[in-house]
Amino acid sequence: MSQTEFKSKTVIISGGSRGIGRACCLAFAKAGANIVFTYNKSLDKAETLKKEIEKIGGSCLSLSCDARDFGQSKSVIEQAISKFGSLDVLINNAGIIKDKALMMMTEDDWQAVIDTNLTGVFNLSRAAIVTFLKQKKGCILNMSSVSGLVGIARQTNYSATKAGIIGFSKSLAKEVAPYGIRVNVVAPGFIDTDMVQSIKEDIRNQIVSSIPLGRLGAAEDVAELCLFLASDRAGYITGEVVKIDGGLTV
Ligand code: NAP
């Protein structure tokens, strides 16, 4: 990757304030991209990240947007185009967990995860696709999980969204390939972010011992994969699901 690979390109990253989204913002900024990222609750972290991006010479627009909200998502795309005049890459990254055994799961636990993780992907993709179709180019990366591929106990809600994202992405990839638009899925295993730190330590240790590479992934590992998939180097890859899990699901 060169520091100019994404020069003059605009990359939108949902849920950029923390974790994998944050690492993606910094990686794409270092590669020369204009960064537009969204956050929901973490205003302070969003402001810090914006400053960090500007310190390394990047241009950045930080926007409050609840992934569940169709109107706010549409506005993100409009504001990105209005500020930077272009739209090249959309990374649907925002996501939450509300892990529980199904017999304890409330309707709210179910709906919050579906609305954020799956409807959120529809909302931003629906708004961005209009521009991508008009310009006959564009790239969408959707953050799934190995949970959507192999299932994880106590994650029926989360797993359903992550499998749903794969179906959504494969259908969209076929639909928009004739217009030069690529759609791919990143499926991480266990990555060391707040999401995984919220798992009890003894369970986390068990998880680490089951990962062939012997460690949790770093958010930067996932950002590196996103850089590649969003670049012209991956110009012949679409409709693909790329696992990044340290061998967990081998
Ligand atoms: P994280 O550290 O918990 O960060 C989640 C991000 O999503 C935050 O920036 C948060 O913003 C944002 N977000 C949450 N709800 C939102 C909403 N309603 N609207 C807009 N933004 C919202 O999580 P992470 O580990 O980086 O995960 C990022 C993505 O990777 C998720 O889709 C997750 O499912 C997926 N993933 C993670 C792992 C892992 O092991 N960490 C594994 C597989 C897949 P605020 O803080 O501003 O609310």
mmCIF file of C-alpha atoms and ligand atoms in Angstrom:
data_model
loop_
_atom_site.group_PDB
_atom_site.id
_atom_site.type_symbol
_atom_site.label_atom_id
_atom_site.label_comp_id
_atom_site.label_asym_id
_atom_site.label_seq_id
_atom_site.Cartn_x
_atom_site.Cartn_y
_atom_site.Cartn_z
ATOM 1 C CA MET A 1 0.000 0.000 0.000
ATOM 2 C CA SER A 2 1.336 3.424 -0.905
ATOM 3 C CA GLN A 3 0.527 6.642 0.915
ATOM 4 C CA THR A 4 -1.221 7.881 -2.209
ATOM 5 C CA GLU A 5 -3.219 4.771 -3.166
ATOM 6 C CA PHE A 6 -6.493 6.399 -2.054
ATOM 7 C CA LYS A 7 -5.537 10.012 -2.794
ATOM 8 C CA SER A 8 -8.607 12.098 -3.760
ATOM 9 C CA LYS A 9 -10.877 9.147 -2.941
ATOM 10 C CA THR A 10 -13.661 9.462 -0.402
ATOM 11 C CA VAL A 11 -14.236 6.609 2.010
ATOM 12 C CA ILE A 12 -17.269 6.412 4.317
ATOM 13 C CA ILE A 13 -16.930 4.243 7.409
ATOM 14 C CA SER A 14 -19.878 3.650 9.729
ATOM 15 C CA GLY A 15 -19.069 3.219 13.421
ATOM 16 C CA GLY A 16 -15.661 4.855 13.074
ATOM 17 C CA SER A 17 -15.379 6.110 16.630
ATOM 18 C CA ARG A 18 -14.001 2.897 18.128
ATOM 19 C CA GLY A 19 -12.461 -0.489 17.361
ATOM 20 C CA ILE A 20 -12.252 -1.808 13.804
ATOM 21 C CA GLY A 21 -13.944 1.269 12.319
ATOM 22 C CA ARG A 22 -11.420 3.549 14.001
ATOM 23 C CA ALA A 23 -8.495 1.485 12.688
ATOM 24 C CA CYS A 24 -10.023 1.639 9.188
ATOM 25 C CA CYS A 25 -10.342 5.440 9.408
ATOM 26 C CA LEU A 26 -6.644 5.793 10.286
ATOM 27 C CA ALA A 27 -5.469 3.247 7.705
ATOM 28 C CA PHE A 28 -7.406 4.862 4.841
ATOM 29 C CA ALA A 29 -6.343 8.353 5.966
ATOM 30 C CA LYS A 30 -2.688 7.221 5.885
ATOM 31 C CA ALA A 31 -3.346 5.919 2.360
ATOM 32 C CA GLY A 32 -4.457 9.407 1.323
ATOM 33 C CA ALA A 33 -8.274 9.087 1.427
ATOM 34 C CA ASN A 34 -10.775 11.718 2.505
ATOM 35 C CA ILE A 35 -12.473 10.144 5.516
ATOM 36 C CA VAL A 36 -16.142 10.412 6.419
ATOM 37 C CA PHE A 37 -16.978 8.450 9.529
ATOM 38 C CA THR A 38 -20.109 8.093 11.630
ATOM 39 C CA TYR A 39 -20.566 7.576 15.350
ATOM 40 C CA ASN A 40 -23.594 7.131 17.546
ATOM 41 C CA LYS A 41 -22.745 7.666 21.232
ATOM 42 C CA SER A 42 -18.984 8.297 21.366
ATOM 43 C CA LEU A 43 -18.771 12.023 20.590
ATOM 44 C CA ASP A 44 -15.500 12.518 22.537
ATOM 45 C CA LYS A 45 -13.815 9.597 20.808
ATOM 46 C CA ALA A 46 -15.050 10.867 17.443
ATOM 47 C CA GLU A 47 -13.562 14.306 18.077
ATOM 48 C CA THR A 48 -10.231 12.789 19.156
ATOM 49 C CA LEU A 49 -10.100 10.630 16.042
ATOM 50 C CA LYS A 50 -10.895 13.578 13.768
ATOM 51 C CA LYS A 51 -7.963 15.501 15.282
ATOM 52 C CA GLU A 52 -5.695 12.468 14.919
ATOM 53 C CA ILE A 53 -6.581 12.154 11.236
ATOM 54 C CA GLU A 54 -5.997 15.858 10.636
ATOM 55 C CA LYS A 55 -2.653 15.639 12.475
ATOM 56 C CA ILE A 56 -1.401 13.116 9.923
ATOM 57 C CA GLY A 57 -2.512 15.450 7.130
ATOM 58 C CA GLY A 58 -5.843 13.793 6.356
ATOM 59 C CA SER A 59 -9.207 15.396 5.582
ATOM 60 C CA CYS A 60 -12.065 14.210 7.721
ATOM 61 C CA LEU A 61 -15.774 14.687 8.254
ATOM 62 C CA SER A 62 -17.165 13.198 11.433
ATOM 63 C CA LEU A 63 -20.951 12.786 11.533
ATOM 64 C CA SER A 64 -23.368 11.727 14.223
ATOM 65 C CA CYS A 65 -25.606 9.094 12.628
ATOM 66 C CA ASP A 66 -27.619 6.314 14.148
ATOM 67 C CA ALA A 67 -27.155 3.374 11.757
ATOM 68 C CA ARG A 68 -30.796 2.404 12.410
ATOM 69 C CA ASP A 69 -32.093 5.643 10.908
ATOM 70 C CA PHE A 70 -32.758 5.733 7.150
ATOM 71 C CA GLY A 71 -33.013 9.538 6.921
ATOM 72 C CA GLN A 72 -29.787 10.151 8.864
ATOM 73 C CA SER A 73 -27.967 7.607 6.690
ATOM 74 C CA LYS A 74 -29.136 9.345 3.513
ATOM 75 C CA SER A 75 -27.903 12.624 4.928
ATOM 76 C CA VAL A 76 -24.421 11.121 5.591
ATOM 77 C CA ILE A 77 -24.042 10.276 1.900
ATOM 78 C CA GLU A 78 -25.292 13.741 0.868
ATOM 79 C CA GLN A 79 -22.934 15.527 3.276
ATOM 80 C CA ALA A 80 -19.967 13.406 2.154
ATOM 81 C CA ILE A 81 -20.556 14.263 -1.500
ATOM 82 C CA SER A 82 -21.199 17.900 -0.695
ATOM 83 C CA LYS A 83 -17.896 18.206 1.230
ATOM 84 C CA PHE A 84 -15.586 16.087 -0.907
ATOM 85 C CA GLY A 85 -17.382 16.012 -4.288
ATOM 86 C CA SER A 86 -16.996 12.270 -4.698
ATOM 87 C CA LEU A 87 -17.828 8.905 -3.171
ATOM 88 C CA ASP A 88 -15.632 5.872 -3.756
ATOM 89 C CA VAL A 89 -15.853 3.386 -0.892
ATOM 90 C CA LEU A 90 -18.527 2.578 1.701
ATOM 91 C CA ILE A 91 -17.566 0.415 4.675
ATOM 92 C CA ASN A 92 -20.600 -0.727 6.664
ATOM 93 C CA ASN A 93 -18.900 -1.460 9.955
ATOM 94 C CA ALA A 94 -21.217 -0.243 12.762
ATOM 95 C CA GLY A 95 -22.418 -3.130 14.871
ATOM 96 C CA ILE A 96 -23.455 -4.242 18.342
ATOM 97 C CA ILE A 97 -23.871 -7.447 20.321
ATOM 98 C CA LYS A 98 -26.536 -8.372 22.854
ATOM 99 C CA ASP A 99 -25.503 -11.947 23.566
ATOM 100 C CA LYS A 100 -27.956 -14.157 25.428
ATOM 101 C CA ALA A 101 -29.330 -17.673 25.292
ATOM 102 C CA LEU A 102 -32.437 -17.605 23.107
ATOM 103 C CA MET A 103 -34.681 -18.518 26.039
ATOM 104 C CA MET A 104 -33.548 -15.306 27.825
ATOM 105 C CA MET A 105 -33.520 -13.037 24.754
ATOM 106 C CA THR A 106 -36.082 -10.228 24.777
ATOM 107 C CA GLU A 107 -37.795 -8.767 21.749
ATOM 108 C CA ASP A 108 -35.690 -5.622 22.316
ATOM 109 C CA ASP A 109 -32.437 -7.638 22.363
ATOM 110 C CA TRP A 110 -33.450 -9.142 19.036
ATOM 111 C CA GLN A 111 -34.698 -5.960 17.387
ATOM 112 C CA ALA A 112 -31.807 -3.701 18.466
ATOM 113 C CA VAL A 113 -29.250 -6.048 16.906
ATOM 114 C CA ILE A 114 -31.266 -6.564 13.704
ATOM 115 C CA ASP A 115 -31.879 -2.828 13.290
ATOM 116 C CA THR A 116 -28.277 -1.778 13.926
ATOM 117 C CA ASN A 117 -26.339 -4.556 12.206
ATOM 118 C CA LEU A 118 -28.577 -5.490 9.263
ATOM 119 C CA THR A 119 -30.960 -2.608 8.606
ATOM 120 C CA GLY A 120 -27.960 -0.301 9.114
ATOM 121 C CA VAL A 121 -26.241 -1.963 6.147
ATOM 122 C CA PHE A 122 -29.376 -1.502 4.016
ATOM 123 C CA ASN A 123 -29.721 2.151 5.041
ATOM 124 C CA LEU A 124 -26.258 3.381 3.993
ATOM 125 C CA SER A 125 -25.989 1.031 0.999
ATOM 126 C CA ARG A 126 -29.380 2.163 -0.317
ATOM 127 C CA ALA A 127 -28.317 5.801 -0.108
ATOM 128 C CA ALA A 128 -24.843 5.252 -1.602
ATOM 129 C CA ILE A 129 -25.864 2.949 -4.443
ATOM 130 C CA VAL A 130 -27.625 5.767 -6.296
ATOM 131 C CA THR A 131 -24.331 7.658 -6.626
ATOM 132 C CA PHE A 132 -22.318 4.518 -7.364
ATOM 133 C CA LEU A 133 -24.737 3.573 -10.185
ATOM 134 C CA LYS A 134 -24.650 7.075 -11.677
ATOM 135 C CA GLN A 135 -20.846 7.188 -11.719
ATOM 136 C CA LYS A 136 -20.539 3.508 -12.740
ATOM 137 C CA LYS A 137 -17.953 2.791 -10.055
ATOM 138 C CA GLY A 138 -17.860 2.189 -6.351
ATOM 139 C CA CYS A 139 -16.988 -0.341 -3.720
ATOM 140 C CA ILE A 140 -18.903 -1.592 -0.679
ATOM 141 C CA LEU A 141 -17.369 -3.601 2.154
ATOM 142 C CA ASN A 142 -19.723 -5.081 4.721
ATOM 143 C CA MET A 143 -18.500 -6.216 8.128
ATOM 144 C CA SER A 144 -19.895 -9.668 8.887
ATOM 145 C CA SER A 145 -18.390 -12.157 11.345
ATOM 146 C CA VAL A 146 -17.445 -15.806 11.567
ATOM 147 C CA SER A 147 -20.565 -15.954 13.762
ATOM 148 C CA GLY A 148 -22.578 -15.536 10.557
ATOM 149 C CA LEU A 149 -20.693 -18.415 8.926
ATOM 150 C CA VAL A 150 -20.416 -21.080 11.598
ATOM 151 C CA GLY A 151 -22.771 -19.807 14.347
ATOM 152 C CA ILE A 152 -21.811 -19.057 17.938
ATOM 153 C CA ALA A 153 -23.917 -20.108 20.924
ATOM 154 C CA ARG A 154 -25.784 -17.220 22.637
ATOM 155 C CA GLN A 155 -25.546 -15.118 19.461
ATOM 156 C CA THR A 156 -28.706 -16.080 17.549
ATOM 157 C CA ASN A 157 -29.594 -12.411 16.998
ATOM 158 C CA TYR A 158 -26.062 -11.355 16.049
ATOM 159 C CA SER A 159 -25.411 -14.448 13.951
ATOM 160 C CA ALA A 160 -28.675 -13.913 12.044
ATOM 161 C CA THR A 161 -27.572 -10.367 11.125
ATOM 162 C CA LYS A 162 -24.091 -11.434 10.102
ATOM 163 C CA ALA A 163 -25.412 -14.259 7.909
ATOM 164 C CA GLY A 164 -27.999 -11.812 6.553
ATOM 165 C CA ILE A 165 -25.223 -9.412 5.577
ATOM 166 C CA ILE A 166 -23.601 -12.176 3.519
ATOM 167 C CA GLY A 167 -26.829 -12.868 1.584
ATOM 168 C CA PHE A 168 -27.425 -9.158 1.096
ATOM 169 C CA SER A 169 -23.888 -8.639 -0.199
ATOM 170 C CA LYS A 170 -23.894 -11.576 -2.614
ATOM 171 C CA SER A 171 -27.220 -10.460 -4.120
ATOM 172 C CA LEU A 172 -26.091 -6.864 -4.416
ATOM 173 C CA ALA A 173 -22.740 -7.922 -5.895
ATOM 174 C CA LYS A 174 -24.580 -9.698 -8.751
ATOM 175 C CA GLU A 175 -26.995 -6.809 -9.200
ATOM 176 C CA VAL A 176 -24.394 -4.051 -9.538
ATOM 177 C CA ALA A 177 -21.392 -5.834 -11.069
ATOM 178 C CA PRO A 178 -22.518 -4.768 -14.588
ATOM 179 C CA TYR A 179 -22.097 -1.162 -13.409
ATOM 180 C CA GLY A 180 -18.511 -1.671 -12.241
ATOM 181 C CA ILE A 181 -19.452 -1.726 -8.564
ATOM 182 C CA ARG A 182 -17.874 -4.323 -6.256
ATOM 183 C CA VAL A 183 -19.434 -5.629 -3.032
ATOM 184 C CA ASN A 184 -17.469 -7.800 -0.621
ATOM 185 C CA VAL A 185 -17.746 -9.086 2.924
ATOM 186 C CA VAL A 186 -15.138 -9.174 5.671
ATOM 187 C CA ALA A 187 -15.741 -11.855 8.313
ATOM 188 C CA PRO A 188 -13.506 -11.356 11.340
ATOM 189 C CA GLY A 189 -13.026 -13.889 14.128
ATOM 190 C CA PHE A 190 -12.222 -12.457 17.569
ATOM 191 C CA ILE A 191 -10.655 -9.004 17.314
ATOM 192 C CA ASP A 192 -9.314 -7.119 20.330
ATOM 193 C CA THR A 193 -11.821 -4.255 20.629
ATOM 194 C CA ASP A 194 -14.339 -3.097 23.253
ATOM 195 C CA MET A 195 -16.750 -5.687 21.824
ATOM 196 C CA VAL A 196 -14.450 -8.585 22.725
ATOM 197 C CA GLN A 197 -13.185 -6.955 25.936
ATOM 198 C CA SER A 198 -16.832 -7.035 27.108
ATOM 199 C CA ILE A 199 -16.611 -10.858 27.197
ATOM 200 C CA LYS A 200 -15.721 -12.290 30.656
ATOM 201 C CA GLU A 201 -11.953 -12.777 31.039
ATOM 202 C CA ASP A 202 -12.035 -16.534 31.623
ATOM 203 C CA ILE A 203 -14.177 -17.066 28.511
ATOM 204 C CA ARG A 204 -11.902 -14.740 26.540
ATOM 205 C CA ASN A 205 -8.880 -16.790 27.615
ATOM 206 C CA GLN A 206 -10.635 -19.969 26.444
ATOM 207 C CA ILE A 207 -11.340 -18.291 23.115
ATOM 208 C CA VAL A 208 -7.689 -17.279 22.669
ATOM 209 C CA SER A 209 -6.537 -20.821 23.403
ATOM 210 C CA SER A 210 -8.813 -22.082 20.597
ATOM 211 C CA ILE A 211 -7.305 -19.732 17.976
ATOM 212 C CA PRO A 212 -4.546 -21.522 15.997
ATOM 213 C CA LEU A 213 -2.486 -18.318 15.692
ATOM 214 C CA GLY A 214 -2.695 -18.005 19.497
ATOM 215 C CA ARG A 215 -3.896 -14.418 19.796
ATOM 216 C CA LEU A 216 -6.873 -12.165 19.268
ATOM 217 C CA GLY A 217 -6.754 -10.237 16.012
ATOM 218 C CA ALA A 218 -5.886 -6.541 16.096
ATOM 219 C CA ALA A 219 -8.255 -3.969 14.635
ATOM 220 C CA GLU A 220 -5.350 -2.980 12.373
ATOM 221 C CA ASP A 221 -5.248 -6.529 10.922
ATOM 222 C CA VAL A 222 -8.836 -6.052 9.736
ATOM 223 C CA ALA A 223 -8.136 -2.536 8.450
ATOM 224 C CA GLU A 224 -5.284 -3.916 6.322
ATOM 225 C CA LEU A 225 -7.678 -6.390 4.678
ATOM 226 C CA CYS A 226 -10.199 -3.611 4.055
ATOM 227 C CA LEU A 227 -7.493 -1.495 2.395
ATOM 228 C CA PHE A 228 -6.708 -4.336 0.020
ATOM 229 C CA LEU A 229 -10.343 -5.221 -0.788
ATOM 230 C CA ALA A 230 -11.219 -1.572 -1.425
ATOM 231 C CA SER A 231 -8.209 -1.001 -3.665
ATOM 232 C CA ASP A 232 -7.833 -1.498 -7.407
ATOM 233 C CA ARG A 233 -5.532 -4.415 -6.527
ATOM 234 C CA ALA A 234 -8.741 -6.301 -5.680
ATOM 235 C CA GLY A 235 -10.472 -5.130 -8.883
ATOM 236 C CA TYR A 236 -11.545 -8.660 -9.894
ATOM 237 C CA ILE A 237 -12.944 -9.639 -6.478
ATOM 238 C CA THR A 238 -16.660 -9.251 -5.870
ATOM 239 C CA GLY A 239 -19.352 -11.171 -3.985
ATOM 240 C CA GLU A 240 -16.609 -12.698 -1.831
ATOM 241 C CA VAL A 241 -16.544 -13.387 1.901
ATOM 242 C CA VAL A 242 -13.034 -13.093 3.315
ATOM 243 C CA LYS A 243 -12.438 -14.536 6.777
ATOM 244 C CA ILE A 244 -9.802 -13.002 9.028
ATOM 245 C CA ASP A 245 -9.805 -15.164 12.137
ATOM 246 C CA GLY A 246 -6.324 -16.452 12.932
ATOM 247 C CA GLY A 247 -7.388 -19.910 11.754
ATOM 248 C CA LEU A 248 -10.300 -20.189 14.224
ATOM 249 C CA THR A 249 -12.713 -21.732 11.708
ATOM 250 C CA VAL A 250 -10.230 -23.825 9.728
HETATM 251 P P1 NAP B 1 -16.846 -1.796 18.910
HETATM 252 O O1 NAP B 1 -15.438 -1.613 19.345
HETATM 253 O O2 NAP B 1 -17.889 -2.116 19.915
HETATM 254 O O3 NAP B 1 -17.275 -0.490 18.064
HETATM 255 C C1 NAP B 1 -18.553 -0.449 17.486
HETATM 256 C C2 NAP B 1 -18.700 0.782 16.641
HETATM 257 O O4 NAP B 1 -20.015 0.781 16.086
HETATM 258 C C3 NAP B 1 -18.544 2.069 17.447
HETATM 259 O O5 NAP B 1 -17.861 3.024 16.685
HETATM 260 C C4 NAP B 1 -20.000 2.494 17.675
HETATM 261 O O6 NAP B 1 -20.167 3.893 17.750
HETATM 262 C C5 NAP B 1 -20.646 2.000 16.390
HETATM 263 N N1 NAP B 1 -22.086 1.843 16.569
HETATM 264 C C6 NAP B 1 -22.749 1.035 17.420
HETATM 265 N N2 NAP B 1 -24.077 1.230 17.308
HETATM 266 C C7 NAP B 1 -24.243 2.193 16.366
HETATM 267 C C8 NAP B 1 -25.379 2.832 15.804
HETATM 268 N N3 NAP B 1 -26.629 2.545 16.187
HETATM 269 N N4 NAP B 1 -25.168 3.776 14.853
HETATM 270 C C9 NAP B 1 -23.918 4.094 14.457
HETATM 271 N N5 NAP B 1 -22.806 3.530 14.949
HETATM 272 C C10 NAP B 1 -22.974 2.590 15.898
HETATM 273 O O7 NAP B 1 -16.958 -2.956 17.824
HETATM 274 P P2 NAP B 1 -15.860 -3.586 16.855
HETATM 275 O O8 NAP B 1 -15.332 -4.782 17.517
HETATM 276 O O9 NAP B 1 -14.946 -2.558 16.343
HETATM 277 O O10 NAP B 1 -16.822 -4.102 15.687
HETATM 278 C C11 NAP B 1 -16.969 -3.425 14.450
HETATM 279 C C12 NAP B 1 -17.706 -4.330 13.496
HETATM 280 O O11 NAP B 1 -16.967 -5.536 13.334
HETATM 281 C C13 NAP B 1 -19.102 -4.732 13.981
HETATM 282 O O12 NAP B 1 -19.986 -4.815 12.890
HETATM 283 C C14 NAP B 1 -18.878 -6.119 14.554
HETATM 284 O O13 NAP B 1 -20.039 -6.888 14.546
HETATM 285 C C15 NAP B 1 -17.809 -6.641 13.606
HETATM 286 N N6 NAP B 1 -17.033 -7.740 14.175
HETATM 287 C C16 NAP B 1 -16.276 -7.539 15.296
HETATM 288 C C17 NAP B 1 -15.562 -8.618 15.805
HETATM 289 C C18 NAP B 1 -14.696 -8.511 17.022
HETATM 290 O O14 NAP B 1 -14.194 -9.541 17.481
HETATM 291 N N7 NAP B 1 -14.441 -7.332 17.576
HETATM 292 C C19 NAP B 1 -15.637 -9.871 15.184
HETATM 293 C C20 NAP B 1 -16.435 -10.025 14.064
HETATM 294 C C21 NAP B 1 -17.113 -8.944 13.564
HETATM 295 P P3 NAP B 1 -20.463 4.668 19.157
HETATM 296 O O15 NAP B 1 -19.429 4.205 20.136
HETATM 297 O O16 NAP B 1 -20.326 6.085 18.764
HETATM 298 O O17 NAP B 1 -21.849 4.291 19.564
#
